[in-house]
């Protein structure tokens, strides 16, 4: 199955009017709206997702995939590490290729300050068990 099983040429189809009642209504079928709806539904909380166009076909289809650990503020790292765990879990549960590629990123130090910042981040990375290397 392709990652995005639709094209811009396909007509938008809606299943009908939304339900008259719902515990939670989410407006927007991007990655945040869809995953929020999924997590609520998994907890048996009635949820309605409203999207004006195609689910995951707008900004989420073009920019949702850059979950980086490098260069983050130390307070953000636990959130990013949990996001990685959730993406891997979602991929396993779906049993489909959801387009999750775990690669790396390389930054170049253009100044002594950049290098000092990278060296400082190495300490933060070690605390969080990140696979981070500083090349000279």
C-alpha angles and dihedrals in degrees: 000000000000119000092244108033095194141061134212087252093063114095116246110253125198122194093227137276118340118258117276090237135029134162091224130020117196118196112206130042098218124121093282095047095045096047092045089052090047094051091048093048090050086058091051093249110146107243134177120201117203121195126172094209136004119339111253091356101112127055093336090060091057109033114020100098108074104099102160130178098188118098095007125144110261091244091057096052098081089053093049092046089052090048090056090050092050093049091052090047092049091050090052094046093049094049086209135102102266092177096258110156117174106203132141140257132227125209125192121218107227095180143019088260091055090051091048090050091050091048090051091050089054088067091051091046091053091053090055096041095244121166095238128152133190112211123199 
